[in-house]
Short mmCIF file of C-alpha atoms and ligand atoms in Angstrom, two decimals:
data_model
loop_
_atom_site.label_atom_id
_atom_site.label_comp_id
_atom_site.label_asym_id
_atom_site.label_seq_id
_atom_site.Cartn_x
_atom_site.Cartn_y
_atom_site.Cartn_z
CA MET A 1 -18.07 -9.33 -13.44
CA PRO A 2 -15.84 -10.75 -16.20
CA GLY A 3 -12.17 -10.97 -15.48
CA LEU A 4 -8.76 -12.61 -15.67
CA VAL A 5 -7.00 -15.28 -13.73
CA VAL A 6 -3.39 -14.25 -13.21
CA LYS A 7 -0.50 -16.71 -13.31
CA PRO A 8 1.52 -17.31 -10.17
CA ARG A 9 4.67 -15.18 -9.85
CA ALA A 10 3.16 -12.33 -11.90
CA ARG A 11 4.29 -8.83 -10.89
CA ILE A 12 0.92 -8.13 -9.27
CA PHE A 13 1.96 -10.47 -6.46
CA HIS A 14 4.91 -8.14 -5.82
CA GLY A 15 2.81 -5.02 -5.39
CA HIS A 16 2.61 -3.86 -9.01
CA ASP A 17 -0.79 -2.97 -10.47
CA TRP A 18 -0.23 -4.15 -14.05
CA VAL A 19 -0.96 -7.50 -15.68
CA TYR A 20 0.94 -8.24 -18.89
CA ALA A 21 -0.40 -10.53 -21.61
CA SER A 22 2.22 -13.14 -20.68
CA GLU A 23 0.94 -13.19 -17.08
CA ILE A 24 -2.62 -14.25 -17.89
CA LYS A 25 -3.67 -17.82 -17.16
CA LYS A 26 -7.17 -17.46 -18.60
CA SER A 27 -10.00 -15.01 -18.99
CA PHE A 28 -13.63 -15.53 -18.00
CA GLY A 29 -16.95 -13.84 -18.75
CA ASN A 30 -15.78 -12.45 -22.09
CA PRO A 31 -14.73 -8.88 -21.14
CA SER A 32 -14.83 -6.10 -23.75
CA PRO A 33 -12.00 -3.61 -24.35
CA GLY A 34 -12.17 -0.77 -21.81
CA ASP A 35 -14.33 -2.74 -19.35
CA VAL A 36 -13.80 -2.92 -15.64
CA ILE A 37 -12.80 -6.49 -14.84
CA SER A 38 -12.00 -8.46 -11.72
CA LEU A 39 -8.60 -10.06 -11.23
CA LYS A 40 -8.18 -13.40 -9.51
CA ASP A 41 -5.27 -15.57 -8.50
CA PHE A 42 -5.05 -19.23 -9.52
CA LYS A 43 -6.91 -20.27 -6.35
CA ASP A 44 -9.83 -18.02 -7.31
CA ARG A 45 -8.99 -15.42 -4.66
CA PRO A 46 -9.85 -11.86 -5.67
CA LEU A 47 -6.99 -9.43 -6.40
CA GLY A 48 -9.09 -6.36 -7.14
CA SER A 49 -10.63 -4.39 -10.01
CA ALA A 50 -8.81 -3.35 -13.16
CA ILE A 51 -9.35 -1.73 -16.54
CA TYR A 52 -8.99 -4.06 -19.49
CA ASN A 53 -7.37 -3.55 -22.86
CA PRO A 54 -6.46 -6.71 -24.79
CA ALA A 55 -4.84 -4.57 -27.52
CA SER A 56 -2.17 -3.31 -25.10
CA GLN A 57 0.82 -5.26 -23.80
CA ILE A 58 -0.44 -4.24 -20.38
CA VAL A 59 -3.76 -6.02 -20.59
CA ALA A 60 -5.06 -5.03 -17.17
CA ARG A 61 -4.30 -2.14 -14.83
CA ARG A 62 -5.62 -2.50 -11.32
CA PHE A 63 -7.14 0.60 -9.76
CA SER A 64 -8.59 -0.92 -6.60
CA ARG A 65 -7.88 -3.91 -4.40
CA ARG A 66 -11.64 -4.18 -3.88
CA LYS A 67 -14.66 -4.70 -6.06
CA GLN A 68 -15.13 -1.25 -7.53
CA VAL A 69 -17.06 0.26 -10.43
CA LEU A 70 -15.85 3.29 -12.37
CA ASP A 71 -18.51 5.96 -11.96
CA ARG A 72 -18.65 9.72 -11.39
CA ASP A 73 -18.39 9.28 -7.63
CA PHE A 74 -15.30 7.13 -7.94
CA PHE A 75 -13.52 9.84 -9.95
CA GLY A 76 -14.72 12.52 -7.55
CA ARG A 77 -13.30 10.61 -4.58
CA ARG A 78 -9.98 9.83 -6.22
CA ILE A 79 -9.47 13.41 -7.42
CA GLU A 80 -10.39 14.75 -3.97
CA ARG A 81 -7.82 12.42 -2.41
CA ALA A 82 -5.15 13.38 -4.92
CA LEU A 83 -5.87 17.05 -4.27
CA LYS A 84 -5.58 16.58 -0.52
CA TYR A 85 -2.10 15.11 -0.92
CA ARG A 86 -0.99 18.16 -2.97
CA GLN A 87 -2.50 20.55 -0.44
CA GLY A 88 -0.11 19.05 2.10
CA LEU A 89 2.88 20.01 -0.09
CA SER A 90 3.26 23.52 1.26
CA ARG A 91 6.14 24.56 -0.98
CA ILE A 92 4.29 23.76 -4.18
CA ASP A 93 2.13 26.41 -5.81
CA GLN A 94 -1.30 24.75 -5.87
CA GLU A 95 -2.27 26.76 -8.92
CA LEU A 96 0.58 25.34 -10.96
CA CYS A 97 0.52 21.73 -10.02
CA ARG A 98 0.00 18.16 -11.19
CA ILE A 99 -3.19 17.12 -9.42
CA ALA A 100 -3.31 13.50 -10.55
CA TRP A 101 -0.42 11.36 -11.64
CA SER A 102 -1.76 8.13 -13.04
CA GLU A 103 -0.96 4.96 -11.05
CA SER A 104 0.51 7.01 -8.19
CA ASP A 105 -2.96 8.41 -7.58
CA GLY A 106 -4.92 5.24 -8.25
CA LEU A 107 -6.02 6.55 -11.67
CA PRO A 108 -4.11 4.50 -14.26
CA GLY A 109 -3.55 6.60 -17.36
CA VAL A 110 -5.11 9.80 -16.00
CA VAL A 111 -2.99 12.93 -15.74
CA ILE A 112 -4.56 16.14 -14.46
CA ASP A 113 -2.55 19.37 -14.40
CA ARG A 114 -3.78 22.63 -12.99
CA TYR A 115 -2.68 25.89 -14.59
CA GLY A 116 -4.35 28.61 -12.61
CA GLU A 117 -7.99 28.71 -13.62
CA HIS A 118 -7.60 26.07 -16.30
CA VAL A 119 -7.18 22.32 -16.05
CA VAL A 120 -5.45 20.05 -18.54
CA LEU A 121 -6.49 16.40 -18.74
CA GLN A 122 -4.73 13.49 -20.41
CA THR A 123 -6.21 10.00 -20.72
CA LEU A 124 -3.51 7.55 -21.72
CA THR A 125 -5.39 4.26 -21.31
CA LEU A 126 -8.40 2.96 -23.20
CA GLY A 127 -10.45 2.42 -20.05
CA MET A 128 -9.97 6.01 -18.91
CA ASN A 129 -10.33 7.39 -22.42
CA GLN A 130 -13.82 5.87 -22.59
CA ARG A 131 -14.71 7.74 -19.39
CA ILE A 132 -13.54 11.25 -20.29
CA ASP A 133 -17.00 12.72 -19.64
CA MET A 134 -17.18 11.35 -16.11
CA ILE A 135 -13.64 12.52 -15.32
CA SER A 136 -14.38 15.93 -16.76
CA GLU A 137 -17.53 16.25 -14.63
CA ALA A 138 -15.58 15.29 -11.51
CA ILE A 139 -12.91 17.89 -12.35
CA SER A 140 -15.57 20.58 -12.88
CA GLU A 141 -17.17 19.78 -9.56
CA THR A 142 -13.88 19.84 -7.64
CA PHE A 143 -12.19 22.89 -9.20
CA SER A 144 -14.91 24.85 -11.05
CA PRO A 145 -12.26 25.71 -13.66
CA LYS A 146 -12.74 28.25 -16.43
CA GLY A 147 -11.98 25.54 -18.93
CA ILE A 148 -10.80 21.93 -19.27
CA ILE A 149 -8.46 21.10 -22.12
CA LEU A 150 -8.00 17.53 -23.27
CA ARG A 151 -4.35 17.20 -24.31
CA ASN A 152 -4.30 13.70 -25.73
CA ASP A 153 -1.31 14.12 -28.01
CA SER A 154 1.06 11.87 -26.05
CA PRO A 155 2.73 9.16 -28.17
CA MET A 156 2.09 6.77 -25.26
CA ARG A 157 -1.53 6.50 -26.39
CA ALA A 158 -0.53 4.51 -29.46
CA ALA A 159 0.36 1.52 -27.25
CA GLU A 160 -3.29 1.46 -26.16
CA GLY A 161 -4.59 1.76 -29.73
CA LEU A 162 -5.65 5.38 -29.20
CA SER A 163 -5.09 8.19 -31.69
CA PRO A 164 -4.02 11.72 -30.77
CA GLU A 165 -6.55 14.48 -30.13
CA THR A 166 -6.47 17.91 -28.50
CA ARG A 167 -9.71 19.76 -27.77
CA LEU A 168 -11.55 21.87 -25.30
CA ILE A 169 -13.96 19.66 -23.32
CA ALA A 170 -15.53 22.21 -20.98
CA GLY A 171 -15.70 25.95 -20.48
CA GLU A 172 -13.64 28.45 -22.43
CA ALA A 173 -10.45 28.07 -24.40
CA PRO A 174 -7.70 29.92 -22.55
CA SER A 175 -5.94 32.75 -24.24
CA GLN A 176 -2.18 32.84 -23.68
CA GLN A 177 -1.56 32.60 -19.97
CA HIS A 178 1.22 34.45 -18.17
CA LEU A 179 2.36 32.63 -15.07
CA ASP A 180 4.76 33.83 -12.42
CA ILE A 181 7.35 31.27 -11.37
CA ASN A 182 9.85 32.53 -8.78
CA GLY A 183 9.40 36.07 -10.07
CA ILE A 184 9.95 35.06 -13.71
CA SER A 185 7.15 35.34 -16.25
CA PHE A 186 6.31 32.23 -18.27
CA THR A 187 3.75 32.20 -21.04
CA THR A 188 1.86 28.94 -21.60
CA ASP A 189 -0.14 27.71 -24.49
CA LEU A 190 -2.27 24.94 -23.02
CA MET A 191 -3.70 23.89 -26.38
CA GLY A 192 -0.37 23.71 -28.23
CA GLY A 193 2.66 23.74 -25.90
CA GLN A 194 4.89 20.77 -25.20
CA LYS A 195 3.76 18.35 -22.51
CA THR A 196 0.68 19.92 -20.91
CA GLY A 197 2.12 23.44 -21.07
CA LEU A 198 5.14 23.59 -18.78
CA TYR A 199 7.51 21.02 -17.36
CA LEU A 200 5.90 21.00 -13.92
CA ASP A 201 8.15 18.14 -12.82
CA GLN A 202 11.19 20.45 -13.09
CA LEU A 203 9.76 23.54 -11.44
CA SER A 204 11.50 23.13 -8.10
CA ASN A 205 14.81 22.20 -9.75
CA TYR A 206 15.18 25.55 -11.56
CA ARG A 207 16.04 27.37 -8.38
CA LEU A 208 18.30 24.61 -7.07
CA VAL A 209 20.33 24.59 -10.29
CA ALA A 210 20.45 28.40 -10.45
CA GLU A 211 22.35 28.36 -7.15
CA TYR A 212 25.42 27.30 -9.15
CA ALA A 213 25.06 30.14 -11.66
CA SER A 214 26.13 33.40 -10.05
CA GLY A 215 28.90 35.05 -12.09
CA GLN A 216 29.24 31.97 -14.32
CA ARG A 217 29.15 31.27 -18.03
CA VAL A 218 26.14 28.97 -18.48
CA LEU A 219 24.96 26.74 -21.33
CA ASP A 220 21.38 25.41 -20.99
CA CYS A 221 20.92 22.59 -23.52
CA PHE A 222 17.35 21.52 -24.42
CA THR A 223 16.11 24.72 -22.81
CA ASN A 224 12.50 24.50 -24.05
CA GLN A 225 10.91 27.73 -22.76
CA GLY A 226 14.12 28.63 -20.94
CA GLY A 227 13.32 27.35 -17.43
CA PHE A 228 16.90 26.80 -16.31
CA ALA A 229 18.45 29.57 -18.43
CA LEU A 230 16.06 32.23 -17.11
CA HIS A 231 16.57 31.20 -13.49
CA CYS A 232 20.36 31.22 -13.98
CA ALA A 233 20.23 34.71 -15.50
CA ALA A 234 18.02 35.92 -12.64
CA ALA A 235 20.54 34.44 -10.18
CA GLY A 236 23.27 36.65 -11.65
CA ALA A 237 25.02 34.45 -14.21
CA GLY A 238 27.73 36.22 -16.19
CA GLN A 239 26.53 34.91 -19.53
CA VAL A 240 23.73 32.51 -20.45
CA ILE A 241 23.06 30.63 -23.67
CA GLY A 242 19.88 28.54 -24.14
CA VAL A 243 19.64 25.99 -26.97
CA ASP A 244 16.60 24.12 -28.29
CA SER A 245 15.68 22.73 -31.70
CA SER A 246 12.03 23.76 -31.44
CA SER A 247 11.25 27.11 -32.97
CA PRO A 248 8.05 27.70 -30.92
CA ALA A 249 9.97 26.81 -27.74
CA ILE A 250 12.70 29.32 -28.56
CA SER A 251 10.17 32.07 -29.33
CA SER A 252 8.43 31.48 -25.98
CA ALA A 253 11.82 31.52 -24.25
CA LYS A 254 12.54 34.90 -25.88
CA GLN A 255 9.13 36.22 -24.88
CA ASN A 256 9.59 34.98 -21.30
CA ALA A 257 13.00 36.66 -21.12
CA GLN A 258 11.64 39.95 -22.44
CA ARG A 259 8.68 40.01 -20.06
CA SER A 260 11.00 39.18 -17.16
CA GLY A 261 13.60 41.84 -18.04
CA LEU A 262 16.29 39.19 -18.63
CA ASP A 263 17.39 40.43 -22.04
CA ALA A 264 21.03 39.37 -22.04
CA ILE A 265 20.38 35.65 -22.67
CA GLN A 266 21.41 34.34 -26.07
CA TRP A 267 18.78 31.98 -27.52
CA ILE A 268 19.88 29.51 -30.18
CA GLU A 269 17.50 27.43 -32.28
CA ALA A 270 19.62 24.38 -33.09
CA ASN A 271 20.09 20.67 -32.64
CA VAL A 272 22.07 20.30 -29.40
CA PHE A 273 24.20 17.51 -30.90
CA ASP A 274 25.40 19.88 -33.67
CA ASP A 275 25.62 22.90 -31.41
CA LEU A 276 27.81 21.16 -28.82
CA LYS A 277 30.05 19.79 -31.55
CA LYS A 278 30.52 23.27 -33.00
CA ARG A 279 31.25 24.81 -29.61
CA GLU A 280 33.70 22.06 -28.75
CA SER A 281 35.65 22.57 -31.97
CA GLY A 282 35.63 26.31 -31.24
CA ALA A 283 37.26 25.45 -27.85
CA GLU A 284 34.53 27.25 -25.93
CA GLU A 285 34.57 27.06 -22.15
CA PHE A 286 31.72 27.02 -19.63
CA ASP A 287 31.32 26.97 -15.86
CA LEU A 288 27.86 25.40 -15.82
CA ILE A 289 26.29 23.18 -18.47
CA ILE A 290 22.75 21.84 -18.11
CA LEU A 291 21.62 18.81 -20.12
CA ASP A 292 17.88 18.12 -19.94
CA PRO A 293 17.13 16.17 -23.12
CA PRO A 294 13.82 14.57 -24.06
CA SER A 295 13.46 10.87 -23.45
CA PHE A 296 15.81 9.29 -25.99
CA THR A 297 14.01 5.97 -25.73
CA ARG A 298 10.46 4.84 -25.23
CA ASN A 299 11.34 1.17 -24.96
CA LYS A 300 14.03 -1.20 -23.83
CA ARG A 301 15.01 -2.12 -27.38
CA SER A 302 16.52 1.25 -28.22
CA LEU A 303 18.25 1.64 -24.86
CA LYS A 304 21.70 1.13 -26.33
CA ASP A 305 21.21 3.87 -28.91
CA ALA A 306 19.81 6.16 -26.24
CA LEU A 307 22.86 5.63 -24.05
CA ARG A 308 25.12 6.32 -27.02
CA GLY A 309 23.28 9.62 -27.57
CA TYR A 310 23.54 10.53 -23.90
CA LYS A 311 27.22 9.71 -23.87
CA GLU A 312 27.97 11.89 -26.87
CA ILE A 313 26.49 15.03 -25.33
CA HIS A 314 28.02 14.29 -21.92
CA LEU A 315 31.46 13.80 -23.41
CA ARG A 316 31.31 17.10 -25.28
CA ALA A 317 29.91 18.97 -22.28
CA LEU A 318 32.57 17.57 -19.94
CA LYS A 319 35.35 18.61 -22.30
CA MET A 320 34.10 22.21 -22.34
CA LEU A 321 33.65 22.61 -18.59
CA ASN A 322 36.30 24.51 -16.69
CA PRO A 323 37.91 22.90 -13.63
CA GLY A 324 35.58 23.64 -10.72
CA GLY A 325 32.68 23.86 -13.18
CA ILE A 326 29.38 22.03 -12.80
CA LEU A 327 27.57 19.60 -15.07
CA VAL A 328 23.86 19.31 -14.30
CA THR A 329 22.27 16.40 -16.13
CA PHE A 330 18.83 14.80 -16.26
CA THR A 331 17.23 11.74 -17.77
CA CYS A 332 13.45 11.58 -18.04
CA SER A 333 13.12 8.05 -19.41
CA HIS A 334 12.19 5.37 -16.93
CA HIS A 335 13.79 2.82 -19.26
CA VAL A 336 17.16 4.36 -18.44
CA SER A 337 17.89 3.25 -14.91
CA ARG A 338 19.78 5.44 -12.50
CA LYS A 339 22.55 2.85 -12.57
CA ALA A 340 22.83 2.74 -16.36
CA PHE A 341 22.77 6.53 -16.53
CA LEU A 342 25.54 6.90 -13.95
CA GLU A 343 27.64 4.29 -15.74
CA MET A 344 27.26 6.30 -18.95
CA VAL A 345 28.37 9.50 -17.14
CA ARG A 346 31.35 7.64 -15.70
CA ASP A 347 32.35 6.35 -19.15
CA ALA A 348 32.07 9.84 -20.61
CA ALA A 349 34.24 11.21 -17.78
CA VAL A 350 36.87 8.55 -18.45
CA ASP A 351 36.95 9.47 -22.15
CA ALA A 352 37.04 13.19 -21.34
CA LYS A 353 39.81 12.56 -18.76
CA ARG A 354 37.85 14.37 -16.09
CA THR A 355 37.42 13.55 -12.42
CA LEU A 356 33.88 14.17 -11.19
CA ARG A 357 32.37 14.67 -7.79
CA GLN A 358 28.62 14.28 -7.41
CA SER A 359 27.37 17.22 -5.38
CA GLN A 360 23.61 16.92 -5.65
CA THR A 361 20.74 14.80 -6.93
CA PHE A 362 17.42 15.98 -8.34
CA ALA A 363 14.08 14.24 -8.79
CA GLN A 364 10.62 14.84 -10.22
CA ARG A 365 8.69 17.28 -8.05
CA ALA A 366 6.58 15.83 -5.22
CA ASP A 367 3.34 16.49 -7.11
CA HIS A 368 4.54 13.60 -9.35
CA PRO A 369 4.86 11.08 -6.50
CA ILE A 370 6.49 7.68 -6.97
CA ASN A 371 4.90 4.35 -6.10
CA PRO A 372 7.91 2.19 -5.18
CA SER A 373 6.11 -0.98 -6.31
CA ILE A 374 5.55 0.56 -9.75
CA PRO A 375 8.99 1.61 -11.00
CA GLU A 376 7.40 3.19 -14.09
CA THR A 377 6.09 6.03 -11.89
CA GLU A 378 9.68 7.17 -11.35
CA TYR A 379 11.20 8.66 -14.47
CA LEU A 380 13.22 11.76 -13.70
CA HIS A 381 16.75 11.41 -12.37
CA GLY A 382 19.09 14.35 -12.15
CA PHE A 383 22.61 14.93 -10.88
CA ALA A 384 25.04 17.80 -10.38
CA PHE A 385 28.69 16.92 -10.85
CA GLU A 386 31.59 19.16 -10.01
CA ILE A 387 34.58 18.92 -12.36
CA LEU A 388 37.54 18.55 -10.05
CA PRO A 389 40.72 20.39 -10.94
CA ALA A 390 43.55 17.93 -11.65
CA TRP A 391 45.16 16.63 -8.47
N1 SAH B 1 14.67 21.93 -19.67
C1 SAH B 1 13.32 22.12 -20.12
C2 SAH B 1 12.67 20.84 -20.61
C3 SAH B 1 13.38 20.18 -21.73
S1 SAH B 1 12.37 19.07 -22.59
C4 SAH B 1 12.48 22.68 -18.99
O1 SAH B 1 12.78 22.48 -17.84
O2 SAH B 1 11.47 23.32 -19.29
C5 SAH B 1 13.33 18.67 -23.93
C6 SAH B 1 13.50 19.76 -24.96
O3 SAH B 1 14.45 19.31 -25.91
C7 SAH B 1 12.28 20.14 -25.76
O4 SAH B 1 12.08 21.50 -25.65
C8 SAH B 1 12.62 19.78 -27.23
O5 SAH B 1 12.16 20.76 -28.14
C9 SAH B 1 14.10 19.80 -27.19
N2 SAH B 1 14.82 18.93 -28.14
C10 SAH B 1 14.54 17.66 -28.48
N3 SAH B 1 15.53 17.15 -29.26
C11 SAH B 1 16.45 18.15 -29.41
C12 SAH B 1 17.69 18.25 -30.09
N4 SAH B 1 18.21 17.22 -30.75
N5 SAH B 1 18.34 19.41 -30.01
C13 SAH B 1 17.84 20.47 -29.33
N6 SAH B 1 16.68 20.41 -28.67
C14 SAH B 1 15.98 19.29 -28.69
#
């Protein structure tokens, strides 16, 4: 099998599964893009099998510490194993669940989400993209779904030289699906919605955040289909406003609210940066503000700008929160470390002249497990801060 010799001190010797271009000592056997290759250390000792893409910064991604081919059986076994892990997560609805999460499930670049009788597949690496048919067959065998939708519209594919595409790869195209989440009705559009349909990683956080909402005036920024806003309203919030710049997201939020009998929520289609500015100059006050923005940066280079953006919305939110109020805030970019994010919150609190007390942390749901040796598998950090009255 062709392969690569990896330089000493590369991250693979610290438990990571990726080999960057700068970590390659030499290649042998002339591998082609998308091939399975073998990795070796400088003493010719085997390090395992990987998928190869010389066009990506991450030239090799290991998927096995052994000699392993990528065939239908391999995908069947890995999906079975991933499914077994989820079946052990008793509090997670198995019908609304991420079944495979890339490196964390030994399937680099493969994301499989289950939405009731339909399955959504993403292939974010060249090696896996070339094997869509095999993966699709393995999914069909394991789940016998009504349909499999390929949602390859993630911008991450560009780094692998792959263009976007969304299509049905097996079975029937789903009509609009109505899903029940904690007694609230959500409508998904698996062919056209954001992400693969819903933000599955946040599903268990909706209820946790809604515990702060009873009787309160709530502002849910970046509401998407209204996940937090709807749960807050159902938990008895006094008033709820949900803001998002996407018109389809706001219309689904409205539809979800109507179907769930939560009609009092005010939905605003606007840029959160402008909306917060307007509310702040109108001296509005809130008891609970939720900030769940998209990833402001996809690379380390724009980290500074991202942090500036985060700080602006945090500063405005903190100024509008009543003493005793709660700020719930998330970052979903793995380039923004927990430390950098908390420093930004602290700086915003200093500028807003507010004293904060962290009361809770939130993470991506357990169907998006984290491999501690691969920090990139951890991307969602969330915090609840209480605004202390002056003392
Ligand atoms: N809280 C949501 C997920 C938010 S995802 C949930 O749990 O379901 C981020 C959302 O921010 C997306 O819906 C996107 O449309 C929206 N968005 C992105 N930039 C925005 C901006 N500048 N102003 C308002 N909304 C924005």
